[in-house]
mmCIF file of C-alpha atoms in Angstrom:
data_model
loop_
_atom_site.group_PDB
_atom_site.id
_atom_site.type_symbol
_atom_site.label_atom_id
_atom_site.label_comp_id
_atom_site.label_asym_id
_atom_site.label_seq_id
_atom_site.Cartn_x
_atom_site.Cartn_y
_atom_site.Cartn_z
ATOM 1 C CA UNK A 1 132.970 28.575 197.407
ATOM 2 C CA UNK A 2 132.757 24.944 198.489
ATOM 3 C CA UNK A 3 131.661 22.510 195.954
ATOM 4 C CA UNK A 4 131.247 18.769 196.412
ATOM 5 C CA UNK A 5 129.989 16.941 193.414
ATOM 6 C CA UNK A 6 129.205 13.307 193.221
ATOM 7 C CA UNK A 7 129.194 11.055 190.281
ATOM 8 C CA UNK A 8 128.903 7.438 189.318
ATOM 9 C CA UNK A 9 125.547 6.368 190.684
ATOM 10 C CA UNK A 10 123.285 4.247 188.804
ATOM 11 C CA UNK A 11 121.166 0.853 188.769
ATOM 12 C CA UNK A 12 122.679 -2.564 189.042
ATOM 13 C CA UNK A 13 121.516 -6.024 189.929
ATOM 14 C CA UNK A 14 122.387 -7.432 193.321
ATOM 15 C CA UNK A 15 125.934 -8.801 193.278
ATOM 16 C CA UNK A 16 127.072 -6.056 190.949
ATOM 17 C CA UNK A 17 129.561 -3.208 191.497
ATOM 18 C CA UNK A 18 129.488 0.543 191.123
ATOM 19 C CA UNK A 19 132.285 3.116 191.737
ATOM 20 C CA UNK A 20 131.231 6.571 193.069
ATOM 21 C CA UNK A 21 133.477 9.664 192.868
ATOM 22 C CA UNK A 22 133.323 12.960 194.600
ATOM 23 C CA UNK A 23 135.068 16.024 193.209
ATOM 24 C CA UNK A 24 135.874 18.683 195.722
ATOM 25 C CA UNK A 25 136.871 22.258 195.447
ATOM 26 C CA UNK A 26 136.863 25.576 197.582
ATOM 27 C CA UNK A 27 138.556 24.240 200.681
ATOM 28 C CA UNK A 28 141.805 22.634 201.833
ATOM 29 C CA UNK A 29 141.057 19.091 200.867
ATOM 30 C CA UNK A 30 144.147 17.713 202.465
ATOM 31 C CA UNK A 31 143.215 19.023 205.924
ATOM 32 C CA UNK A 32 139.647 17.583 205.928
ATOM 33 C CA UNK A 33 137.933 14.292 206.801
ATOM 34 C CA UNK A 34 135.778 13.160 203.742
ATOM 35 C CA UNK A 35 132.869 10.741 203.982
ATOM 36 C CA UNK A 36 130.245 9.051 202.216
ATOM 37 C CA UNK A 37 126.811 8.950 203.572
ATOM 38 C CA UNK A 38 123.465 7.561 202.334
ATOM 39 C CA UNK A 39 119.914 7.938 202.909
ATOM 40 C CA UNK A 40 117.107 5.591 201.723
ATOM 41 C CA UNK A 41 113.420 6.804 201.515
ATOM 42 C CA UNK A 42 111.870 6.793 204.902
ATOM 43 C CA UNK A 43 115.088 6.101 206.704
ATOM 44 C CA UNK A 44 117.678 8.316 208.454
ATOM 45 C CA UNK A 45 120.877 9.218 206.921
ATOM 46 C CA UNK A 46 123.728 6.930 207.818
ATOM 47 C CA UNK A 47 127.357 7.027 207.538
ATOM 48 C CA UNK A 48 128.875 4.631 204.965
ATOM 49 C CA UNK A 49 132.560 5.332 205.227
ATOM 50 C CA UNK A 50 134.956 8.028 206.113
ATOM 51 C CA UNK A 51 138.754 8.676 205.521
ATOM 52 C CA UNK A 52 140.535 11.290 207.524
ATOM 53 C CA UNK A 53 143.548 13.514 206.706
ATOM 54 C CA UNK A 54 145.812 10.679 207.658
ATOM 55 C CA UNK A 55 144.073 8.187 205.498
ATOM 56 C CA UNK A 56 142.572 6.404 208.564
ATOM 57 C CA UNK A 57 139.377 4.783 207.248
ATOM 58 C CA UNK A 58 136.095 3.799 208.985
ATOM 59 C CA UNK A 59 133.278 1.739 207.649
ATOM 60 C CA UNK A 60 129.672 1.029 208.610
ATOM 61 C CA UNK A 61 129.496 -2.622 209.753
ATOM 62 C CA UNK A 62 126.861 -3.174 206.880
ATOM 63 C CA UNK A 63 129.452 -2.427 204.107
ATOM 64 C CA UNK A 64 132.728 -3.743 205.562
ATOM 65 C CA UNK A 65 134.404 -6.147 203.187
ATOM 66 C CA UNK A 66 132.300 -4.858 200.361
ATOM 67 C CA UNK A 67 133.016 -1.041 199.961
ATOM 68 C CA UNK A 68 136.305 0.546 199.726
ATOM 69 C CA UNK A 69 136.860 4.327 200.369
ATOM 70 C CA UNK A 70 139.835 6.132 198.911
ATOM 71 C CA UNK A 71 140.990 9.575 198.050
ATOM 72 C CA UNK A 72 143.538 11.385 195.761
ATOM 73 C CA UNK A 73 144.594 14.544 197.608
ATOM 74 C CA UNK A 74 146.486 15.828 194.648
ATOM 75 C CA UNK A 75 143.208 15.891 192.537
ATOM 76 C CA UNK A 76 140.902 16.583 195.522
ATOM 77 C CA UNK A 77 138.748 13.606 194.766
ATOM 78 C CA UNK A 78 137.276 10.787 196.782
ATOM 79 C CA UNK A 79 136.047 7.513 195.610
ATOM 80 C CA UNK A 80 133.830 4.709 196.986
ATOM 81 C CA UNK A 81 134.130 1.402 195.265
ATOM 82 C CA UNK A 82 130.982 -0.750 195.936
ATOM 83 C CA UNK A 83 131.144 -4.413 195.309
ATOM 84 C CA UNK A 84 128.652 -7.231 195.965
ATOM 85 C CA UNK A 85 125.931 -4.759 196.103
ATOM 86 C CA UNK A 86 122.704 -5.682 197.850
ATOM 87 C CA UNK A 87 119.164 -4.237 197.460
ATOM 88 C CA UNK A 88 119.451 -2.755 200.960
ATOM 89 C CA UNK A 89 122.282 -0.596 199.644
ATOM 90 C CA UNK A 90 119.729 1.292 197.609
ATOM 91 C CA UNK A 91 119.883 4.903 198.646
ATOM 92 C CA UNK A 92 120.969 8.436 197.826
ATOM 93 C CA UNK A 93 124.694 8.621 198.460
ATOM 94 C CA UNK A 94 126.199 11.970 199.469
ATOM 95 C CA UNK A 95 129.718 13.162 199.693
ATOM 96 C CA UNK A 96 130.581 15.318 202.637
ATOM 97 C CA UNK A 97 133.673 17.029 204.152
ATOM 98 C CA UNK A 98 134.381 18.156 207.724
ATOM 99 C CA UNK A 99 137.660 18.976 209.620
ATOM 100 C CA UNK A 100 137.061 16.020 211.862
ATOM 101 C CA UNK A 101 135.320 12.640 211.175
ATOM 102 C CA UNK A 102 132.557 13.217 213.705
ATOM 103 C CA UNK A 103 130.152 10.282 214.010
ATOM 104 C CA UNK A 104 127.231 12.793 214.167
ATOM 105 C CA UNK A 105 126.665 13.717 210.432
ATOM 106 C CA UNK A 106 124.452 16.683 211.423
ATOM 107 C CA UNK A 107 127.510 18.626 212.267
ATOM 108 C CA UNK A 108 129.405 17.979 209.062
ATOM 109 C CA UNK A 109 129.621 21.352 207.241
ATOM 110 C CA UNK A 110 129.966 20.558 203.583
ATOM 111 C CA UNK A 111 127.645 18.350 201.356
ATOM 112 C CA UNK A 112 127.192 17.387 197.804
ATOM 113 C CA UNK A 113 123.788 17.045 196.313
ATOM 114 C CA UNK A 114 123.919 13.193 196.007
ATOM 115 C CA UNK A 115 123.885 10.480 193.401
ATOM 116 C CA UNK A 116 121.266 7.714 193.335
ATOM 117 C CA UNK A 117 122.297 4.058 193.593
ATOM 118 C CA UNK A 118 119.649 1.418 192.899
ATOM 119 C CA UNK A 119 120.239 -2.247 193.430
ATOM 120 C CA UNK A 120 117.761 -4.617 192.294
ATOM 121 C CA UNK A 121 117.154 -8.140 193.461
#
C-alpha cells in the first residue's frame, strides 16, 4: 500500500521559514519523481517543485530562490525548505509521486493528504 505523509506545516509571519517533510512507503522511491504541489482556497492546484530520480529539480517561478526541494532515497523522504515566505504562499501543500515528472498534476498517481501552510502579513 502506497503511503505519502506530509508534516511540518504551520503558521508563520511573512519573511519566516518552514520546512515540510514527506515520508513515503509502499513503492520504489528511488525510481520515482517526487513533487510538492499546493492549492489555495478557490484556486487550482499548482506545482511547487519536483525532483526526479536523477535529482534534477524544477521549481515554479513564484518560489525560485526561496524554496529548496531535496530528498533522501535511503530514508524514502522528501523535504521542502521554504524561506522568505509570503502571504501568497498560504495553501495546503501536498506531496506526490509519479514515475515521470509530468507537468500535468492530474496524471500523478500517488498523493498525500496535505499539510497546511499559513503565512500572515
